[in-house]
Short mmCIF file of C-alpha atoms in Angstrom, two decimals:
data_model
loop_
_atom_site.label_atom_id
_atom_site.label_comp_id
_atom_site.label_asym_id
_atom_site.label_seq_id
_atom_site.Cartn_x
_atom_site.Cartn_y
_atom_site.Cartn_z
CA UNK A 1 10.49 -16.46 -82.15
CA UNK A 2 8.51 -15.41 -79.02
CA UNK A 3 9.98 -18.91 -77.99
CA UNK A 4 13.48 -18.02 -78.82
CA UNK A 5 12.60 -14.77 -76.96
CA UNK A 6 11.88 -16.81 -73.73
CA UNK A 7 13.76 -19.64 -73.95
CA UNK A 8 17.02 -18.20 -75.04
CA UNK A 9 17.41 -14.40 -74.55
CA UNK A 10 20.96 -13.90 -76.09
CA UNK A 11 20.23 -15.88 -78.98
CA UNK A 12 17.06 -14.05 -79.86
CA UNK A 13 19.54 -10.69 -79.19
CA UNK A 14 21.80 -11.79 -81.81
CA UNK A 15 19.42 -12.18 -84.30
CA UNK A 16 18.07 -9.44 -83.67
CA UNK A 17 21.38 -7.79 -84.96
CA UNK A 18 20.86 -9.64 -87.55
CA UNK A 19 17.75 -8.89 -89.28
CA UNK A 20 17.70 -5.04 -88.47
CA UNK A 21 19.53 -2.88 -90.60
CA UNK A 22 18.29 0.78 -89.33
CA UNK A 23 17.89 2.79 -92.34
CA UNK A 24 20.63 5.00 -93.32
CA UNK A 25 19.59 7.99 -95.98
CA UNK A 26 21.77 8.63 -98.58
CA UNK A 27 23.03 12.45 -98.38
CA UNK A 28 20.98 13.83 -100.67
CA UNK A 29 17.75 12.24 -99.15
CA UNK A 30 15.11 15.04 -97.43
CA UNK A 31 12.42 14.32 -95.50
CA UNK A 32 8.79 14.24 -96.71
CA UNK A 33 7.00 17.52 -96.51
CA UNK A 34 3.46 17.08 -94.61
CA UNK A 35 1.10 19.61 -94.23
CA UNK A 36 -2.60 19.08 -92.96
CA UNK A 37 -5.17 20.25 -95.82
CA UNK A 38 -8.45 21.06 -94.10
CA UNK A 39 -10.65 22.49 -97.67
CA UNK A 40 -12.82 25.23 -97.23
CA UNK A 41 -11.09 26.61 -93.67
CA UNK A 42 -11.23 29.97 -95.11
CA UNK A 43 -14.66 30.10 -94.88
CA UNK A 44 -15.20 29.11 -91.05
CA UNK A 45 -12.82 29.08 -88.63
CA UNK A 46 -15.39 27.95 -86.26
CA UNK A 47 -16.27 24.28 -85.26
CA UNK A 48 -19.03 22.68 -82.64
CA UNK A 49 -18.15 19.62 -80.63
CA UNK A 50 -20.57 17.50 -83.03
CA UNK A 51 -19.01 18.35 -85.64
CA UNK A 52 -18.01 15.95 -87.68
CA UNK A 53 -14.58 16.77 -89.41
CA UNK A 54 -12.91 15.89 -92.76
CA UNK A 55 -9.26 16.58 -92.42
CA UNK A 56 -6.36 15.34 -94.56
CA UNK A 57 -2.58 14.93 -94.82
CA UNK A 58 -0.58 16.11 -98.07
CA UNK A 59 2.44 14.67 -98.40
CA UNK A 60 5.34 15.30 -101.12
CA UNK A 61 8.20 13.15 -101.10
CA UNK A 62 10.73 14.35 -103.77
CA UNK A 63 13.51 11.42 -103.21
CA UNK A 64 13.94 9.10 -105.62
CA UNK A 65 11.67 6.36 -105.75
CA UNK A 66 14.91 3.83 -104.51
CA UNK A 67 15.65 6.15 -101.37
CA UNK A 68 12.30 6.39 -100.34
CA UNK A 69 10.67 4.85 -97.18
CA UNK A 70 7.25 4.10 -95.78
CA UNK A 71 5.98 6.95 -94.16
CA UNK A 72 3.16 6.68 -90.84
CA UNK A 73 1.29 9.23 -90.23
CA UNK A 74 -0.95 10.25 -87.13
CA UNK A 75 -3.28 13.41 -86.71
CA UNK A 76 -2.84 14.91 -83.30
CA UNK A 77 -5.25 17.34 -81.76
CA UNK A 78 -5.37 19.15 -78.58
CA UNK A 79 -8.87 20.77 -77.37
CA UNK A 80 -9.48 24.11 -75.25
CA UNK A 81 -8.03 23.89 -71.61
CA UNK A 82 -5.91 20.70 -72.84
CA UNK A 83 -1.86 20.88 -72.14
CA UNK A 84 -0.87 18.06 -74.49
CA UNK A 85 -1.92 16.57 -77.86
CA UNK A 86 -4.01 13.59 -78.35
CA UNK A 87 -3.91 10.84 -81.40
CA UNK A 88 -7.20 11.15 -83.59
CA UNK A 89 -8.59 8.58 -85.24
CA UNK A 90 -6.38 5.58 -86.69
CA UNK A 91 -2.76 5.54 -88.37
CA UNK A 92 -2.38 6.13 -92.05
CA UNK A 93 0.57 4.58 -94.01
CA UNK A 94 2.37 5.83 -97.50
CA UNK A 95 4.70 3.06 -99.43
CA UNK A 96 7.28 4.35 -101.44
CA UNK A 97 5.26 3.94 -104.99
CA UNK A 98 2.07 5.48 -103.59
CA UNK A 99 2.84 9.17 -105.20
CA UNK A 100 1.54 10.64 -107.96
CA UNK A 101 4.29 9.82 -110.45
CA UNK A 102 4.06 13.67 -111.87
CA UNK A 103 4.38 15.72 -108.66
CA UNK A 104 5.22 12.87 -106.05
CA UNK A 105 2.21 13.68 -103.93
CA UNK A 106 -0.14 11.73 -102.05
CA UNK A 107 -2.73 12.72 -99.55
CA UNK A 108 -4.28 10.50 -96.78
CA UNK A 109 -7.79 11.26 -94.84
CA UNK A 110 -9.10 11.64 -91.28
CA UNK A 111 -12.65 11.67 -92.29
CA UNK A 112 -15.76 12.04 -90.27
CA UNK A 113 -13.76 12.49 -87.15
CA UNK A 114 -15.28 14.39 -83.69
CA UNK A 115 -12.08 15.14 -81.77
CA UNK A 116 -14.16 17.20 -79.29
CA UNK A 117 -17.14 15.56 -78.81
CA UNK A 118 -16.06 15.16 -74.69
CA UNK A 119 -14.79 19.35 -74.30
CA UNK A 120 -16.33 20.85 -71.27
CA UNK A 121 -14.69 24.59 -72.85
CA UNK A 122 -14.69 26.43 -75.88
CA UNK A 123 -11.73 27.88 -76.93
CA UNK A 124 -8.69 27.08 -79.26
CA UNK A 125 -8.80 23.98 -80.88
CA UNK A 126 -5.33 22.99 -82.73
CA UNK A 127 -4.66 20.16 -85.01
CA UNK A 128 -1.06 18.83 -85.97
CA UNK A 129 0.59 15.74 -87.80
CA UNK A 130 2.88 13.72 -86.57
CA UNK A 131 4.85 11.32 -88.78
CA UNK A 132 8.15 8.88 -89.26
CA UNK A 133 9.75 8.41 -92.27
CA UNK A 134 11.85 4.93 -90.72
CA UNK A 135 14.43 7.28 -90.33
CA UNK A 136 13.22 10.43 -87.65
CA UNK A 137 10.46 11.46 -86.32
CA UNK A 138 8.81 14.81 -87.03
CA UNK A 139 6.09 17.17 -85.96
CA UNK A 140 4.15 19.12 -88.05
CA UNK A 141 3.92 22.45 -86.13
CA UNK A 142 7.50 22.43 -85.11
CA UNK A 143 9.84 21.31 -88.41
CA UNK A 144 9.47 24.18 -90.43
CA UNK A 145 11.45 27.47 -89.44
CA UNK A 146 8.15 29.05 -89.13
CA UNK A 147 4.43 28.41 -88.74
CA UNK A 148 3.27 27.42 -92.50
CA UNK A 149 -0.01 28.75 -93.78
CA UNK A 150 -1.24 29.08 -97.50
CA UNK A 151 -4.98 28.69 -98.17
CA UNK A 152 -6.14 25.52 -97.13
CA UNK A 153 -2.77 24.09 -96.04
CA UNK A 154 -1.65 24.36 -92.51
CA UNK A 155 1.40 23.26 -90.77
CA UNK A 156 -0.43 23.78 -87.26
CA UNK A 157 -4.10 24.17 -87.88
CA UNK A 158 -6.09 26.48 -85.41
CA UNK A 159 -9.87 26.53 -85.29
CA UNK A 160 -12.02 27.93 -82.43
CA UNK A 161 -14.55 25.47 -80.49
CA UNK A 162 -17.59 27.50 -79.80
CA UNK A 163 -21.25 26.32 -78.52
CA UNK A 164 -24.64 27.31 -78.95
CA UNK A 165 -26.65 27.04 -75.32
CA UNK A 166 -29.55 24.57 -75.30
CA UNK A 167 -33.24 25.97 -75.10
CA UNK A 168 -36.34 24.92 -73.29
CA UNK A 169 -39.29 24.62 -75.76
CA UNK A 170 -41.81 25.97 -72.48
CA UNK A 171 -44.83 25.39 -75.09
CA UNK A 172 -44.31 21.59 -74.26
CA UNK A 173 -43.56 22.21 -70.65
CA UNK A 174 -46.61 20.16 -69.11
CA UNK A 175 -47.68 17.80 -66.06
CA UNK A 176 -50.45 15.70 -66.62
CA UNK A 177 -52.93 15.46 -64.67
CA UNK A 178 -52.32 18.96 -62.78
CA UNK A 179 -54.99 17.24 -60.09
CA UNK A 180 -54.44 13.78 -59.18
CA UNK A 181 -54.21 11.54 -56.97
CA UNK A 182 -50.78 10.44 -55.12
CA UNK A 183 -50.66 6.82 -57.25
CA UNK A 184 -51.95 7.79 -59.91
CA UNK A 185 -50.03 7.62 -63.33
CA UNK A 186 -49.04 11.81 -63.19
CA UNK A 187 -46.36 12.50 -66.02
CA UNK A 188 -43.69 14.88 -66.86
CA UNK A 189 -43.75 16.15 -70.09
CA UNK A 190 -41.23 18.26 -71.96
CA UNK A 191 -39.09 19.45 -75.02
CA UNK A 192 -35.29 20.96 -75.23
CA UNK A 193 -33.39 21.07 -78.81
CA UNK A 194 -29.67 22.53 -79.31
CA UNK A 195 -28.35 23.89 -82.93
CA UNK A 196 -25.34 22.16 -82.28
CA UNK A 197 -27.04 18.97 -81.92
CA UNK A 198 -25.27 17.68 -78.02
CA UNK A 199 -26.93 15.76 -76.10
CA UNK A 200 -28.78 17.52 -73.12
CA UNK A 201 -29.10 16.31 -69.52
CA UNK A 202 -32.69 17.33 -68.12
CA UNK A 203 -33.09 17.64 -64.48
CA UNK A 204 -36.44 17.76 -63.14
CA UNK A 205 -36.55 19.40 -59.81
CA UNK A 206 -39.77 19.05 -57.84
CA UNK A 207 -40.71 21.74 -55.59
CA UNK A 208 -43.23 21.39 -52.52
CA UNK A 209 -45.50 24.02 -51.25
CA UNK A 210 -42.76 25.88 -49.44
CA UNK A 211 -41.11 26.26 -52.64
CA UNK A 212 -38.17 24.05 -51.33
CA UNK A 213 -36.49 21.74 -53.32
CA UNK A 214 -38.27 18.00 -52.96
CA UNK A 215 -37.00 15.52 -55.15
CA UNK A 216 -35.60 15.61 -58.55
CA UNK A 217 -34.20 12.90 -61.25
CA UNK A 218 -32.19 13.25 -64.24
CA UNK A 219 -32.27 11.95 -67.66
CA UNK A 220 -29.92 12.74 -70.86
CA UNK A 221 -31.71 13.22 -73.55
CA UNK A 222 -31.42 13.85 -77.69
CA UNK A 223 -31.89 17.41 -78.54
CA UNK A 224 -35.22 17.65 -79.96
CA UNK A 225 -36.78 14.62 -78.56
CA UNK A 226 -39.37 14.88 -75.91
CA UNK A 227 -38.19 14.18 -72.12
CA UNK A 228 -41.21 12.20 -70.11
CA UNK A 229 -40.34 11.88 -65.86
CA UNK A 230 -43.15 9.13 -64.63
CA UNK A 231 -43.63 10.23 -60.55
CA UNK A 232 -44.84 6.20 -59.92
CA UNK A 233 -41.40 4.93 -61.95
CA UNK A 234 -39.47 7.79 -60.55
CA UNK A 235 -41.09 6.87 -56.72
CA UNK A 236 -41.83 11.25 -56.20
CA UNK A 237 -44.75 10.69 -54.26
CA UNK A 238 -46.43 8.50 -51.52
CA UNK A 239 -49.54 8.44 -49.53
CA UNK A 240 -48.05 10.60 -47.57
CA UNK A 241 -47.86 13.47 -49.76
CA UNK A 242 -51.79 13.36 -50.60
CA UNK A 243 -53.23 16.73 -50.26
CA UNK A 244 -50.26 18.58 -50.66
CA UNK A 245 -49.83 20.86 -54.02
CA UNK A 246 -46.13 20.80 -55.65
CA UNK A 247 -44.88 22.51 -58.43
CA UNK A 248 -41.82 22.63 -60.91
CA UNK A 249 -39.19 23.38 -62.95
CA UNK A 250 -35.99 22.33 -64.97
CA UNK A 251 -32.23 22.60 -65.38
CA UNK A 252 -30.96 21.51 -68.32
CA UNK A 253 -27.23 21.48 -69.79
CA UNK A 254 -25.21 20.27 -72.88
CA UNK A 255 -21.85 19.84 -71.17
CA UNK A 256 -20.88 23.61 -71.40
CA UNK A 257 -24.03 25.68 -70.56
CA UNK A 258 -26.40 25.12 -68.08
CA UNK A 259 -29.87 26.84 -67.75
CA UNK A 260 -33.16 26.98 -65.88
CA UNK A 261 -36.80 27.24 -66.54
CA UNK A 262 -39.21 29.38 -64.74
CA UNK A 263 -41.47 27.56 -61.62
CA UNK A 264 -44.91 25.40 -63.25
CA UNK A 265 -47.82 24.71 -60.81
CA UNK A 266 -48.64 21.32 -60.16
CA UNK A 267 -49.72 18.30 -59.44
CA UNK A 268 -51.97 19.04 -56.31
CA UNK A 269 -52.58 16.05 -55.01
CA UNK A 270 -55.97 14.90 -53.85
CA UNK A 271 -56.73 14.21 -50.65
CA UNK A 272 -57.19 10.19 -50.26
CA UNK A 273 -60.76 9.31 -49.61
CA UNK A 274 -61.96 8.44 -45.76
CA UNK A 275 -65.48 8.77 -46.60
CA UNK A 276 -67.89 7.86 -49.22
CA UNK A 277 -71.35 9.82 -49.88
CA UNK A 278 -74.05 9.11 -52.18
CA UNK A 279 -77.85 9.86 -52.69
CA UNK A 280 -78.27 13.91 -51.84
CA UNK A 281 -82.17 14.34 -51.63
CA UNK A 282 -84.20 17.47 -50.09
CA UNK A 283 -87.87 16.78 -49.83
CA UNK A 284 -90.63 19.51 -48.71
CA UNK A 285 -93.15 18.78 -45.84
CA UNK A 286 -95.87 19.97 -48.47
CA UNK A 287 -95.85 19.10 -52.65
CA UNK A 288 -96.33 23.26 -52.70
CA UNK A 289 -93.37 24.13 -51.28
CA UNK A 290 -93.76 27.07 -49.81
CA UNK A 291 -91.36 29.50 -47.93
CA UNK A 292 -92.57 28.34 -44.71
CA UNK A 293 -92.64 25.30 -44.30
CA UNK A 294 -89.88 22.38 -43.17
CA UNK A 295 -87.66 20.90 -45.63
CA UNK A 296 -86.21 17.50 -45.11
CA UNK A 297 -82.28 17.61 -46.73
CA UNK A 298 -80.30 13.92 -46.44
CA UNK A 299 -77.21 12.31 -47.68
CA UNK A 300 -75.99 9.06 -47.43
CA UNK A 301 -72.34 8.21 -46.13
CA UNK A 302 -70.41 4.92 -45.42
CA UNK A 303 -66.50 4.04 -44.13
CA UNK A 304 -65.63 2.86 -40.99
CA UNK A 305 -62.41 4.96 -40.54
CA UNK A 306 -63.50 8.41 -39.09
CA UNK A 307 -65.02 9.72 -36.21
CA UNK A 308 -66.73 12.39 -35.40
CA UNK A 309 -67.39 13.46 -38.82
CA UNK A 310 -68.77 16.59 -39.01
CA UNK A 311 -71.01 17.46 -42.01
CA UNK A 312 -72.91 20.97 -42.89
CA UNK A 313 -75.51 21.65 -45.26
CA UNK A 314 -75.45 25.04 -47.33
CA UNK A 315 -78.24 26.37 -49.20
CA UNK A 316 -78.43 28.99 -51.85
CA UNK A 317 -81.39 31.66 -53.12
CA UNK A 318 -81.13 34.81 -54.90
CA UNK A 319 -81.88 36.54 -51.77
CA UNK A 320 -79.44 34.49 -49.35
CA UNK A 321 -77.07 32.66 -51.59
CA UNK A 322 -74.50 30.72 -50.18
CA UNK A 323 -76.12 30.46 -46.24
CA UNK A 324 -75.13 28.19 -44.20
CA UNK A 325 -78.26 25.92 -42.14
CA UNK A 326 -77.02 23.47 -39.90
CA UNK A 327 -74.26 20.77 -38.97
CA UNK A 328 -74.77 17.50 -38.00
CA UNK A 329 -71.41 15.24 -36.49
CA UNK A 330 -72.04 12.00 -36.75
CA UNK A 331 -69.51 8.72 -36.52
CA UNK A 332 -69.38 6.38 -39.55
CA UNK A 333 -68.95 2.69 -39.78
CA UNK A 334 -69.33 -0.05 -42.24
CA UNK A 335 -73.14 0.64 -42.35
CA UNK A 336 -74.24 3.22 -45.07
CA UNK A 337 -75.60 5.66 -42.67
CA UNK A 338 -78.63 8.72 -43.69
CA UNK A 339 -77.99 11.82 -42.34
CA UNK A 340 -80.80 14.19 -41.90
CA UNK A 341 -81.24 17.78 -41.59
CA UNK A 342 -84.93 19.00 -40.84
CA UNK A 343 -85.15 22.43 -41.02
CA UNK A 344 -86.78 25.34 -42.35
CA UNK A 345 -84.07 27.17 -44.50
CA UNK A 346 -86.04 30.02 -45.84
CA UNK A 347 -88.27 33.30 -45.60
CA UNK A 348 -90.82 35.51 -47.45
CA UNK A 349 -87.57 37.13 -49.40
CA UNK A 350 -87.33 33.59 -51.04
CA UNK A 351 -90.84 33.35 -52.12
CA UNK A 352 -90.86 32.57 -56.17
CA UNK A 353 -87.31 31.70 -56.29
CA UNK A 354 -85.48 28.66 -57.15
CA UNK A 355 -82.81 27.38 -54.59
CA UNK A 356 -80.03 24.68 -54.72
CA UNK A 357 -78.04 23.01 -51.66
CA UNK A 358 -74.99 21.25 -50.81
CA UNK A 359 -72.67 19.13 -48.29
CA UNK A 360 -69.72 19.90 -46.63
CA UNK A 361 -68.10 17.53 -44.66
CA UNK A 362 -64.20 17.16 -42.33
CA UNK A 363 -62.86 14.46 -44.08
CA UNK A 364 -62.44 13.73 -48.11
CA UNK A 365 -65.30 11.67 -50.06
CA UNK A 366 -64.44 8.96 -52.76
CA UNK A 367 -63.60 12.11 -55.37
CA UNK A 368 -60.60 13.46 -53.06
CA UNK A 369 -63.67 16.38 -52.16
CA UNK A 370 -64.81 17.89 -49.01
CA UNK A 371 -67.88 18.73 -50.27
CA UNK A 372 -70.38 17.75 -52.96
CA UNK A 373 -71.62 19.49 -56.09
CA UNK A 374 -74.39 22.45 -55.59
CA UNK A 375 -77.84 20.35 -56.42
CA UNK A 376 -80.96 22.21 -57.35
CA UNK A 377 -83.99 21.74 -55.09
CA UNK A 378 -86.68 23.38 -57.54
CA UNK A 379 -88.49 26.64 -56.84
CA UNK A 380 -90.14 27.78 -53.90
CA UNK A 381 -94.23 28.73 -54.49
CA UNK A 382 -94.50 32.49 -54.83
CA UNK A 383 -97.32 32.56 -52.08
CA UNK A 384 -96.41 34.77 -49.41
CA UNK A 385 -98.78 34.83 -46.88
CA UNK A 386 -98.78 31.81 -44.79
CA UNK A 387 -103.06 31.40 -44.50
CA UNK A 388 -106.03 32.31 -46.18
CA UNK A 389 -108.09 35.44 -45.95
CA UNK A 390 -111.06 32.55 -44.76
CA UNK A 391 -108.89 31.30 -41.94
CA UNK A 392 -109.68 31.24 -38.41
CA UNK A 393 -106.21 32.90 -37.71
CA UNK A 394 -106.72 35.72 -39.98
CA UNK A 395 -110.39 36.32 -38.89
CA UNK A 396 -108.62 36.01 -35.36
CA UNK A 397 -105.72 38.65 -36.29
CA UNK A 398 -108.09 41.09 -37.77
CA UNK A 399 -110.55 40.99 -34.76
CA UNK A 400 -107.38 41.78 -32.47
CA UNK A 401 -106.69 44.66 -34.51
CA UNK A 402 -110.29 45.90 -34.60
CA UNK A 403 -110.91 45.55 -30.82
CA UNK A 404 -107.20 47.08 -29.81
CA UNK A 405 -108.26 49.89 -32.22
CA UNK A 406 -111.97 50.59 -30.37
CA UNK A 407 -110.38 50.31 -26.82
CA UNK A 408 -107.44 52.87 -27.92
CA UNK A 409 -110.65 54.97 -29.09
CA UNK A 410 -112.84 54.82 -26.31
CA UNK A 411 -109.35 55.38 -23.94
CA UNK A 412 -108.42 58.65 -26.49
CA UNK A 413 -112.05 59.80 -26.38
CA UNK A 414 -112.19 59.80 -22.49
CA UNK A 415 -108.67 61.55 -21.72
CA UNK A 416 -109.66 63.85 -24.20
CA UNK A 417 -113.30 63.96 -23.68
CA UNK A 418 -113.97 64.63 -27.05
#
């Protein structure tokens, strides 16, 4: 025939004629009745865009079984903010002997259906039937003289889209490590769920230390499920960025509302290493260690990239903690290099305590630090006087005193001649 249709137009025409016969009711015929039956509608008149819907058509056809026709049925919805109705789902189909043979009614399903599942509004949601009995073609919500309502059964059914915001789980709001280096693996880690189960899109916006707006990526996401942003996959940060110290937060939205988390600290990112120390050592010019005497602090540092590296040495006593001693500037190369400090750090006020030191230096060590660790250089003897009572500078001190004291006499006793 599709042939015919080509080959020979008027042909195909006439035959056409030939094999259609349009029905013709006879007068007494009437057209089905269809109503939509949506059970249980008393109870809610409230429906999520997930929601997965069971509605049907009943359909009574009181014509004799001889008159009657195949009836096809679609459901038709319309969603909030929508002008025009939309086909749902597939068509259904009645034959003429598919009633009940005592009240000549049949019902057909729409089952499992999510009509709204794309809304961007709440609002009025409206359902309606259309059918064609081979004869006319008829809407639900507009062939009866008025809008038809009893129970379940609906001639135009109304039900009201509504939408339950997503929420942040914060407990699972995390960035790991909070202190790392640019490259390595730093992760995003976080949680949203929504009641009406939608699917959420996460943004993660990354702030920098101006609190302006850095970078940020996107992901949509299962409510419930947790959301993981990798910086290296995501390309956040580069070598550039080491040192700096970011921080976070997140929109997140279901298709209707859209919210934001509070600001998270982190990652600082660690410096990347110029310089790399080893072997801190402090040795005393005498096993005693006493208060006076010279201490010998070192450290050890290699890398050929900096000059002029400047590095200080701190110690730390009860009496003077934290004081700084000396700096030394030095410029590194390939060669591990020893960097001393001789110096005597402390006083009598330090006698019979225990002291620690450390390094500071201009440029970051192989830990993304500019300075090492506080080290503990043991305890200082709790002899305070520098020599012995036997010594020829005490014997020499006390004879000074002695002889200024006689010559102040003799000079008093004179003046005064008494």
């Amino acid at each position: 025939m599709e042939k015919w249709k080509q080959e020979d137009p008027d042909e195909f025409e006439y035959l056409k004629k030939l094999l259609h016969i349009p029905f013709v009711p006879p007068k007494n015929y009437t057209a089905p009745t269809v109503l939509i039956w949506f059970p249980n509608s008393t109870k809610r008149a409230n429906i999520t865009r997930n929601e997965r819907l069971d509605i049907y058509a009943w359909v009574k056809n009181d014509n004799p079984i001889e008159v009657r026709s195949d009836v096809y049925l679609w459901l038709e919805a319309k969603g909030p903010g929508e002008e025009n109705f939309n086909r749902v789902g597939s068509q259904r189909v009645i034959l003429a002997n598919e009633y009940s043979e005592k009240s000549n009614v049949t019902v057909r399903d729409w089952s499992d259906i999510t009509p709204f599942a794309d809304s961007k509004e709440e609002g009025n949601a409206t359902f309606r039937i259309w059918f064609n009995d081979m004869h006319s073609t008829y809407y639900t919500d507009s062939m009866y003289g008025k809008p038809y309502h009893q129970d379940d059964y609906y001639s135009l059914l109304e039900l009201d889209l509504v939408n339950s915001p997503p929420r942040a789980d914060e407990s699972s709001i995390r960035v790991e490590p909070p202190r790392a280096r640019y490259n390595d693996p730093i992760r995003y880690e976080s949680r949203f769920v929504d009641v009406d189960g939608d699917m959420i899109k996460v943004t993660l916006h990354v702030l920098d230390d101006q609190g302006s707006e850095f970078d940020n990526v996107t992901q949509e996401v299962k409510p419930g499920t947790n959301v993981t942003f990798s910086a290296s996959e995501c390309g956040l940060f580069g070598e550039e960025d080491a040192g700096r110290n970011f921080s976070y937060r997140y929109t997140y939205d279901d298709g209707l509302d859209e919210n934001a988390t509070e600001i998270f600290p982190g990652p600082f990112l660690l410096p990347s290493p110029k310089i790399f120390v080893s072997d801190p050592m402090v040795e005393a010019a005498d096993e005693n260690r006493y208060w006076w005497q010279e201490y010998r602090f070192s450290l050890t540092v290699k890398n050929p990239e900096v000059n002029n590296l400047r590095i200080d040495l701190y110690t730390s006593t009860p009496s003077h903690p934290n004081k700084y001693q000396e700096t030394k500037t030095i410029n590194t190369s390939e060669e591990a290099q020893n960097v001393l400090f001789d110096i005597k750090p402390f006083d009598v006020s330090d006698a019979d305590q225990s002291f620690s030191y450390r390094f500071k230096y201009s440029a970051p060590d192989q830990n993304s630090r500019v300075e090492t660790d506080s080290f503990s250089g043991g305890r200082i003897n709790p002899r305070i006087v520098r020599y012995p009572v036997y010594s020829k500078t005490i014997v020499t001190n006390i004879l000074v005193v002695l002889l200024a004291a006689l010559v102040g006499g003799i000079m008093i006793e004179r003046r005064l001649y008494r």
